[in-house]
Coordinates of C-alpha atoms and ligand atoms in Angstrom, one line a residue:
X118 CA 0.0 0.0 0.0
X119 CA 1.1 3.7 -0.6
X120 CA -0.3 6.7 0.9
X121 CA 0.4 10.0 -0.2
X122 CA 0.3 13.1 2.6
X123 CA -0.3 16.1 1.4
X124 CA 0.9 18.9 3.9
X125 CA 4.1 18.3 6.2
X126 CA 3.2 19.7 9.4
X127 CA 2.9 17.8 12.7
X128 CA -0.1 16.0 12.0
X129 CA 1.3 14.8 8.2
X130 CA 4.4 14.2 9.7
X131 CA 3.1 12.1 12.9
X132 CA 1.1 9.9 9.4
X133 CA 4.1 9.3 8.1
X134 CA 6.0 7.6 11.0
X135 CA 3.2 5.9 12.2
X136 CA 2.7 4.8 8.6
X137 CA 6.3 3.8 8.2
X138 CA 6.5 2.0 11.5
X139 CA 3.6 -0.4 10.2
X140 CA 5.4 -1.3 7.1
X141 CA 3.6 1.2 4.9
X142 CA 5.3 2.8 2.1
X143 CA 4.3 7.1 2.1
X144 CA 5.2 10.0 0.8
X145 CA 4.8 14.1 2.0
X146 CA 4.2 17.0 -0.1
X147 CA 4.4 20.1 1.3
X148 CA 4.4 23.5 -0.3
X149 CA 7.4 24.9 1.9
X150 CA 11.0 25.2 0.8
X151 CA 11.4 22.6 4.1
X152 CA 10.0 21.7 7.3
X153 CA 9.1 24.3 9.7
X154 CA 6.8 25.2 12.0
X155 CA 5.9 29.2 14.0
X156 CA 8.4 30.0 16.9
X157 CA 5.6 29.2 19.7
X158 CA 5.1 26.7 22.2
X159 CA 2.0 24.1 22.3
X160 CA 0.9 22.3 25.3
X161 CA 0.6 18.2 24.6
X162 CA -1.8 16.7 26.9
X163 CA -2.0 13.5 28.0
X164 CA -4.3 12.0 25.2
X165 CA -1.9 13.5 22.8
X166 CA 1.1 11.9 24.2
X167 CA -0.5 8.5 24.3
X168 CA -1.1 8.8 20.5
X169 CA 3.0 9.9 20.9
X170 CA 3.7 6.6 22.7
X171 CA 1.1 4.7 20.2
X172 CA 3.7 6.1 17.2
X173 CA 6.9 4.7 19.4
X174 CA 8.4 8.0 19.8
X175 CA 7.9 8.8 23.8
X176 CA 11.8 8.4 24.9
X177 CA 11.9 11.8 22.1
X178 CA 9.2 14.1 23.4
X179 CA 10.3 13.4 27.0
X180 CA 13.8 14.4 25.8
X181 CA 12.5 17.9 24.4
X182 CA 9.8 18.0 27.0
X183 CA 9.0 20.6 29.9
X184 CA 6.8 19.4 32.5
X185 CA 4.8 21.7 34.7
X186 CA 3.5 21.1 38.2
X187 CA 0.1 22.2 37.7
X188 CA -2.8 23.9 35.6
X189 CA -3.4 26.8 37.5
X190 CA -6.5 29.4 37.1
X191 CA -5.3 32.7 37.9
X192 CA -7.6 36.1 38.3
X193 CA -6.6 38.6 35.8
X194 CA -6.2 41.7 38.5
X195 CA -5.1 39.7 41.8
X196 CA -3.4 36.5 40.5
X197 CA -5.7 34.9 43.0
X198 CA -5.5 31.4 42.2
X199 CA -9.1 30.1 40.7
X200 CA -8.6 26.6 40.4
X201 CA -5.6 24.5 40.6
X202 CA -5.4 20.6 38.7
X203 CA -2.2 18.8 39.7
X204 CA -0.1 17.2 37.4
X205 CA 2.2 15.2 39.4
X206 CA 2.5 11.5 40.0
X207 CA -1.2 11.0 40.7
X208 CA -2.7 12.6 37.8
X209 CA 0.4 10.4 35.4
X210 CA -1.0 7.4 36.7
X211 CA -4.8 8.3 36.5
X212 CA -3.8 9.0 32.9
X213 CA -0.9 6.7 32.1
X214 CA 0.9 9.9 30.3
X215 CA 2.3 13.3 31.7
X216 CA 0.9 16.6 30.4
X217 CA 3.9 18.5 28.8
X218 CA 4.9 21.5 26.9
X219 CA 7.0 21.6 24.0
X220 CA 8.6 24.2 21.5
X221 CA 7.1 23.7 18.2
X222 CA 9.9 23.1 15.9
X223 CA 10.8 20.6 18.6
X224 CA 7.5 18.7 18.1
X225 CA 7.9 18.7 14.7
X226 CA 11.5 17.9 14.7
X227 CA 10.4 14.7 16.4
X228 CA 8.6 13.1 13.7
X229 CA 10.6 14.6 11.0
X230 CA 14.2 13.5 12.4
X231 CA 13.6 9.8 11.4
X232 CA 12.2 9.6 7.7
X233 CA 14.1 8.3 5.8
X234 CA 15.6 10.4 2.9
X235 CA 13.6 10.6 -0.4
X236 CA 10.5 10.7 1.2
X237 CA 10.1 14.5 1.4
X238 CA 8.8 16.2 -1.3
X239 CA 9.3 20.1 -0.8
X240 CA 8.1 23.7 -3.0
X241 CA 5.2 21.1 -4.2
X242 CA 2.0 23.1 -3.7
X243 CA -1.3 20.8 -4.5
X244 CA -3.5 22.4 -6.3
X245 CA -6.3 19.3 -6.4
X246 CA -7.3 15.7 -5.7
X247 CA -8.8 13.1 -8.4
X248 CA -10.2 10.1 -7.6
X249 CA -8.3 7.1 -10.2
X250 CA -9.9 3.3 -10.8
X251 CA -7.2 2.2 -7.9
X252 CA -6.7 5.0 -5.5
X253 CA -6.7 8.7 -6.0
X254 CA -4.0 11.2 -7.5
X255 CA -3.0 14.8 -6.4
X256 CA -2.1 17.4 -8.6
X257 CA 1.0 20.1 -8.1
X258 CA 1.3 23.2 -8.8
X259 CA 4.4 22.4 -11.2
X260 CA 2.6 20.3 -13.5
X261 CA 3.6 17.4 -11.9
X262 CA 0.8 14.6 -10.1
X263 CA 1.3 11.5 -7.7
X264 CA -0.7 8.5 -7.8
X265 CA -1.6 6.3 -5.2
X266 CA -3.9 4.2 -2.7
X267 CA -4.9 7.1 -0.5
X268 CA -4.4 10.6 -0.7
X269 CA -5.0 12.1 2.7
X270 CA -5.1 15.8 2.8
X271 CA -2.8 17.2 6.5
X272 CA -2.5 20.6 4.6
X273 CA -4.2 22.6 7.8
X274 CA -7.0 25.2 8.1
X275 CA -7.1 26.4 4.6
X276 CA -6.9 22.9 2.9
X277 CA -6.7 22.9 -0.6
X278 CA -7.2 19.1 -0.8
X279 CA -10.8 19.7 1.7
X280 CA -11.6 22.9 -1.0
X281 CA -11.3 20.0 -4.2
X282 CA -12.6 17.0 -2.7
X283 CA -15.7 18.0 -0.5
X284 CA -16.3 21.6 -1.4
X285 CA -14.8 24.9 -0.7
X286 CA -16.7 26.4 2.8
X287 CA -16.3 30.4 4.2
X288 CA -14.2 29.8 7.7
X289 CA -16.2 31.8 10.5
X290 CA -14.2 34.4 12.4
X291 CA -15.0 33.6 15.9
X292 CA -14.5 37.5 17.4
X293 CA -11.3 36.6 18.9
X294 CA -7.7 37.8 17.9
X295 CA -4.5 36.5 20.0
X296 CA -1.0 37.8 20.5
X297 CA 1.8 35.0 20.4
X298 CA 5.4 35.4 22.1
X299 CA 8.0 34.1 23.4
X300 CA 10.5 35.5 26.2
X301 CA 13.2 34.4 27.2
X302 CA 14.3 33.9 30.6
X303 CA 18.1 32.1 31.2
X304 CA 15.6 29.2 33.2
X305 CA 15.0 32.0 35.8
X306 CA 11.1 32.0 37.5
X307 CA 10.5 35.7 38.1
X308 CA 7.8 36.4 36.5
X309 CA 5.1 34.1 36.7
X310 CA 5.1 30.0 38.1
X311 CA 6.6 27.1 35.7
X312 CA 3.4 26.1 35.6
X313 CA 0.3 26.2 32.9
X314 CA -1.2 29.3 33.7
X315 CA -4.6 30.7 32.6
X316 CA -5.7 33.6 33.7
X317 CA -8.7 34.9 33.0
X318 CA -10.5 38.5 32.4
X319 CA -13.4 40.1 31.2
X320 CA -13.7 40.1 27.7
X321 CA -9.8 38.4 27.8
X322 CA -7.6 35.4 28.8
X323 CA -4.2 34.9 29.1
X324 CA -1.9 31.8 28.8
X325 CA 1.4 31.5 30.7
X326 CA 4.0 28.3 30.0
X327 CA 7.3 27.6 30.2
X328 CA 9.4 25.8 27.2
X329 CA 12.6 24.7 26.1
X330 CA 13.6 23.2 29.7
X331 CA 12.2 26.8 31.1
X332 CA 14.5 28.8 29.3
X333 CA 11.6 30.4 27.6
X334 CA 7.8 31.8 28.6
X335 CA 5.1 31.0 26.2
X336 CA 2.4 33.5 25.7
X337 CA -0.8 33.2 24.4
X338 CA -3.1 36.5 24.7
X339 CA -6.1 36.2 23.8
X340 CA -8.9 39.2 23.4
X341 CA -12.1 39.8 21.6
X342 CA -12.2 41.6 19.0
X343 CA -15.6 43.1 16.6
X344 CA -13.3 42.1 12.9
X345 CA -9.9 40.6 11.8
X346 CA -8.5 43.3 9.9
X347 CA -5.1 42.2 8.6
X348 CA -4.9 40.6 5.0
X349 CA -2.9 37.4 6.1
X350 CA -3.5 34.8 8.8
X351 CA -0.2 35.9 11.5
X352 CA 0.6 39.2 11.3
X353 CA 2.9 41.3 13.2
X354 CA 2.1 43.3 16.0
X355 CA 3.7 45.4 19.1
X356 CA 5.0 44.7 22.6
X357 CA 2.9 48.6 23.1
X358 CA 0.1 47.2 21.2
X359 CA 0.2 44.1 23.7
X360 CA 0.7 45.8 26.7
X361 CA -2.1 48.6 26.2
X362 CA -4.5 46.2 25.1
X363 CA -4.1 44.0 28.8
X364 CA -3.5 47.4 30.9
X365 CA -4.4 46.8 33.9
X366 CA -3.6 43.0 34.5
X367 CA -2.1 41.8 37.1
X368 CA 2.0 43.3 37.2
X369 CA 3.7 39.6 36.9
X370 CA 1.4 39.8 33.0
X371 CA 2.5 43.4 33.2
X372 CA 6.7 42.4 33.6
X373 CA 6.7 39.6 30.9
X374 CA 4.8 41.2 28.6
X375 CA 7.6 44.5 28.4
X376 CA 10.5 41.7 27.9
X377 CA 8.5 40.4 24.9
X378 CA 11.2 41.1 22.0
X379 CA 8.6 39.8 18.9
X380 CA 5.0 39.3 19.0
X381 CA 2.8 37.8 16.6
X382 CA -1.2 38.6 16.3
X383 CA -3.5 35.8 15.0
X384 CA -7.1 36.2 13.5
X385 CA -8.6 33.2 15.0
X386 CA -11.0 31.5 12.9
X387 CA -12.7 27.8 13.0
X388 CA -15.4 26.1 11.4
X389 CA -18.1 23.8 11.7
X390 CA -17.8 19.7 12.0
X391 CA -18.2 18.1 9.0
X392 CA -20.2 15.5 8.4
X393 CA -17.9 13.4 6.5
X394 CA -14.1 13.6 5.8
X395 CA -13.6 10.4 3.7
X396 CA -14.9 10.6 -0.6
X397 CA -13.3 7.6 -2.2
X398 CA -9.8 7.3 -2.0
X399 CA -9.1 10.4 -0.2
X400 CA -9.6 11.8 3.4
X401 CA -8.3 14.3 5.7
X402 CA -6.4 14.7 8.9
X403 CA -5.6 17.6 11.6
X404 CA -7.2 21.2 11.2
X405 CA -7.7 20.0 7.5
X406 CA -10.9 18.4 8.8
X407 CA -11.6 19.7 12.2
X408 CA -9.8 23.4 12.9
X409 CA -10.4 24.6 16.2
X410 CA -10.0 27.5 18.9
X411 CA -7.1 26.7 20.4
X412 CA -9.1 26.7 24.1
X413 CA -8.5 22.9 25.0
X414 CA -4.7 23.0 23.6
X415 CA -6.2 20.2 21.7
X416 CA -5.2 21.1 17.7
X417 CA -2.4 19.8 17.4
X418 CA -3.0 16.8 19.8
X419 CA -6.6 16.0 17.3
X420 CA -4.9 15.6 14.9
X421 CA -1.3 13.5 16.5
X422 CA -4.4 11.1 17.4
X423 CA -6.1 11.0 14.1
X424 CA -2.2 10.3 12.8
X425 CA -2.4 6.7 14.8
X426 CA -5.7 5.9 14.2
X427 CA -5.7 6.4 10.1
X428 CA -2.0 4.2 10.2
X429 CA -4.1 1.6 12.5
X430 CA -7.1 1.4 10.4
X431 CA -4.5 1.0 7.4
X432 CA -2.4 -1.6 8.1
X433 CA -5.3 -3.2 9.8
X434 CA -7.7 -3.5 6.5
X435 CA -5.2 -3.6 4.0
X436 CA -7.5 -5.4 1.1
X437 CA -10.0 -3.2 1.7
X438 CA -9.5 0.4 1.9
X439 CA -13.1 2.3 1.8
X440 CA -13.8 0.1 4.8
X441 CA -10.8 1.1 6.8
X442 CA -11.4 5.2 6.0
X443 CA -15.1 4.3 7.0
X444 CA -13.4 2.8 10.6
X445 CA -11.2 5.7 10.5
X446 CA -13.8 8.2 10.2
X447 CA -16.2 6.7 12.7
X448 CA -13.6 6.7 15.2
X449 CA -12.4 10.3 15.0
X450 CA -15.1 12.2 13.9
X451 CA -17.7 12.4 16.8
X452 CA -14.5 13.1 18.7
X453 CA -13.3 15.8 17.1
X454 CA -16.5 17.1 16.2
X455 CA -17.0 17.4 20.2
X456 CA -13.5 19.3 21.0
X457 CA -14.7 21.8 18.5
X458 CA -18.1 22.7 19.9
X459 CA -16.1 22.9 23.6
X460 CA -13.5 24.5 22.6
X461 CA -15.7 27.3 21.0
X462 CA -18.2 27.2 24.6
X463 CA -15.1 27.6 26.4
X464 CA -14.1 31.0 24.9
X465 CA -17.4 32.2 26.1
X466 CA -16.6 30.5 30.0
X467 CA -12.9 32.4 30.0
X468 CA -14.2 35.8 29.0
X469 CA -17.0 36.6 31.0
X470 CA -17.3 40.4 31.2
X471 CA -19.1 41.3 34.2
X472 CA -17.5 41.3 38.2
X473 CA -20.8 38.9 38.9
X474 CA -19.8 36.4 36.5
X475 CA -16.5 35.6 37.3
X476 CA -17.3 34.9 40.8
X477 CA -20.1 32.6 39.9
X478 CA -17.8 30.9 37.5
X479 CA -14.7 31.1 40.0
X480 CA -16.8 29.7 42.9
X481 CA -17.9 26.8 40.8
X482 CA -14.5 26.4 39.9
X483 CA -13.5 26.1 43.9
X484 CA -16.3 23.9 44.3
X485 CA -15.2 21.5 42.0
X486 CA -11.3 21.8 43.0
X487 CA -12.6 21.0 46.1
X488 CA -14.6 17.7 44.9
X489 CA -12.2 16.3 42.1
X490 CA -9.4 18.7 40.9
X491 CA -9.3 16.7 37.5
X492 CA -12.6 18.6 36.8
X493 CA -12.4 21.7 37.5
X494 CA -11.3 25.2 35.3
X495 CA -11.1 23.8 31.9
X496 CA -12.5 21.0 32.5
X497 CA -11.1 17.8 30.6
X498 CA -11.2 15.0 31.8
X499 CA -13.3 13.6 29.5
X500 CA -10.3 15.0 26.2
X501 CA -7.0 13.0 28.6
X502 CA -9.1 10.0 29.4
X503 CA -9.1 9.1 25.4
X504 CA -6.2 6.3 24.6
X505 CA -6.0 6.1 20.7
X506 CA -4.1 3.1 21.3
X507 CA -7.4 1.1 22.3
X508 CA -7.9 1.1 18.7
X509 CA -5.3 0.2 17.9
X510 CA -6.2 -3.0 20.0
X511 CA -9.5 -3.6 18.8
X512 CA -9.8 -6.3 16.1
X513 CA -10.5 -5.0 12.2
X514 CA -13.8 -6.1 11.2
X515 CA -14.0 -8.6 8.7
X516 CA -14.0 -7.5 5.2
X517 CA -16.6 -8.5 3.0
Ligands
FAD701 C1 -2.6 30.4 19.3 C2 -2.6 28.9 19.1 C3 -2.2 28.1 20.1 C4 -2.3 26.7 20.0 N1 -2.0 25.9 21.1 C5 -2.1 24.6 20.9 C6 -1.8 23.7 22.0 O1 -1.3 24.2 23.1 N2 -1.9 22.4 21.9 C7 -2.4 21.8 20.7 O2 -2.5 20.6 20.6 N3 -2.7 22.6 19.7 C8 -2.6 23.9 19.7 N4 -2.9 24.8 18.7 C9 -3.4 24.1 17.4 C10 -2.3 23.6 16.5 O3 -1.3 24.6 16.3 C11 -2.9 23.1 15.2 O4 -4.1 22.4 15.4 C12 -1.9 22.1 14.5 O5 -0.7 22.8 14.2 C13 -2.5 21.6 13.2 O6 -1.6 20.7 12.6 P1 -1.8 20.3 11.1 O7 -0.7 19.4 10.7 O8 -3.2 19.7 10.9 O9 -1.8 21.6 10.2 P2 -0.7 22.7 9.9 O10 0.3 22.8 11.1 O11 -1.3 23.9 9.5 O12 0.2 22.0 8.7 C14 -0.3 22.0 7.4 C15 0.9 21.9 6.5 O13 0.5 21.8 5.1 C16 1.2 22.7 4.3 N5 0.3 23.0 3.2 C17 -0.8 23.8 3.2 N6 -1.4 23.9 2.0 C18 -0.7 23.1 1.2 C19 -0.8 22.7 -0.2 N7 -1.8 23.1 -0.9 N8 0.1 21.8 -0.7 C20 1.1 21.4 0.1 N9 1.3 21.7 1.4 C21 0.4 22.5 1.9 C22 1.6 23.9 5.2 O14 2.7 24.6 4.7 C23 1.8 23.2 6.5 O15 3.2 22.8 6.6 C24 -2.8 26.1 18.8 C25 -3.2 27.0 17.7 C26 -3.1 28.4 17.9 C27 -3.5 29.3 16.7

């Protein structure tokens, strides 16, 4: 079998080492001159990570890993803490994975660092996707096509393999607009705990974590806003812009943010679940097929999952491959489809504008600290609890 990725970030590159490691010959296009991926952080939870140990690459994110002591919910003026979730021993075990943070280009790194040469097809942008008597064929930009028995689109929000295959569909802004930085701090802790830190304002939240060991802060600044303005997708913005924009926050916020050297604005935008990702010979994977707010850190973990599942269904169903896209997509759509929806209702949760709110909502919080700490502030449970690698266990139906 031969399955052709189009799109080489970290959810086409987790396909194609959990591809390869089940014997499966693939091959990545991706319109970049090489791999890379935006000078940020991303938090990998613990369902994530069992996808990570699913793939055989654990001893590697562990390597590159920063682990922090707790989720903390933090009040935007006081730093009063709103909830804290441990993430020690306890909540490893409850789990059977650590929660972690991670520099990007690390992440990636870690599936990219062992495929094998050849494999990597770079400056190929695909313009489409036909279906072909055996499989299905994607189209380049040069002129040039690749044939083979699946084509599965990883190329991200604005998929050009989604647009040919199942129609194109207008993304929908979702009235937030976030500032992304990262500050480097020599692995000292002045500024705010090594921990992940939400804090959360009217109309506003903030995200605090450390990276690279804790030589770096990760910020993710998040605020409503009535329309994205700016032509691209990341623009450039301002450490003033930042700063004037989360006056009044508490002075640790206040500290980091005026060491911020580079800071990048988003426009964030999402979409609706689809009701089907699988036409033929072709299907999707990552924010290809599900993009997201990034409120449950769950983006890049969605679609590190779907990258274990596809390979599983694959090299589980080899002689029939309709019927392992069909087991694919009935495993990982209801789930994705769900993160969505959350992590659009949590947006609503963080940013509640008035004094009244956010001490109904941080009392609940309490509450719930106090009853099971694994349910309280954002709330997920439910998202860590997931193993992908239970599929992987379950037996393949029979084919026909
Ligand atoms: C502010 C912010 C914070 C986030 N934090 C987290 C977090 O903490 N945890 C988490 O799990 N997720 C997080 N996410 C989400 C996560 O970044 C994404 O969900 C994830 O990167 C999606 O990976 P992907 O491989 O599906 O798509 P992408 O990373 O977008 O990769 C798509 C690749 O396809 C290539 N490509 C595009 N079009 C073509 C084409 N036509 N032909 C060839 N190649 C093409 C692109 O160049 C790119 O390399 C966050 C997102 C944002 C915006």
């Amino acid at each position: 079998m031969k399955v052709g990725i189009i799109g080489g970030g970290i959810g086409g590159a987790a396909l194609a080492r959990a591809l390869l490691a089940r014997g499966i010959e693939t091959a990545i296009f991706e319109k970049a001159p090489a791999f890379g991926e935006v000078g940020a952080g991303v938090q990998i939870t613990p369902n994530a990570v069992k996808a990570i140990k699913g793939i055989g690459l654990y001893d590697g994110l562990l390597a590159r890993a920063f682990h922090p002591q707790a989720i903390v919910g933090r009040n935007w003026q006081s730093a009063a803490e709103n909830f804290r979730i441990p993430l020690g021993e306890e909540f490893r075990a409850h789990y059977d994975a650590p929660f972690i943070h991670i520099h990007r280009a690390d992440l990636l790194e870690l599936f990219t660092e062992g495929l094998p040469p050849g494999i990597c097809h770079f400056g190929l942008t695909c313009t489409g996707v036909e279906q072909t008597p055996q499989g299905a064929r994607a189209l380049f930009d040069d002129g040039s096509s690749f044939e083979a028995d699946v084509i599965v689109g990883a190329d991200g929000v604005r998929s050009a393999v989604r647009g040919a295959v199942f129609g194109e569909t207008a993304m929908r802004w979702t009235g937030h607009m976030c500032y992304r930085a990262l500050v480097p701090t020599g692995g000292v802790v002045d500024h705010v705990s090594p921990d992940s830190s939400f804090w959360m304002g009217p109309n506003a939240h903030v995200v605090t974590y450390y990276v690279k060991g804790g030589e770096m802060v990760n910020i993710v600044a998040v605020a409503e806003a009535s329309e994205w303005v700016a032509e691209s997708w990341s623009t450039r913005a301002s450490r003033e812009e930042m700063l004037a924009r989360f006056e009044g926050w508490h002075g640790s916020l206040g500290r980091l943010f005026a060491d911020v050297d580079e800071v990048f604005a988003w426009g964030l935008f999402d979409r609706d679940p689809m009701e089907s990702w699988v036409r033929g010979h072709v299907t999707l994977l990552g924010d290809a097929c599900h993009p997201m707010l990034p409120f449950l850190s769950q983006g890049a973990g969605m679609a590190i999952e779907d990258a274990l599942v596809l390979a599983e269904a694959l090299a589980g169903m080899p002689g029939d491959i309709p019927q392992a896209l069909a087991r694919y997509q009935a495993e990982r759509l209801p789930r994705t489809a769900r993160v969505q929806l959350e992590a659009r209702e949590r947006g609503r949760t963080y940013h509640l504008p008035t004094p009244e709110e956010m001490a109904a909502r941080d009392a609940e919080y309490a509450r719930r600290a106090r009853e099971e700490p694994r349910t309280t502030g954002i709330n997920t449970d439910w998202v860590y609890d997931y193993d992908p690698r239970a599929f992987a266990a379950a037996p393949a139906p029979e084919t026909a």
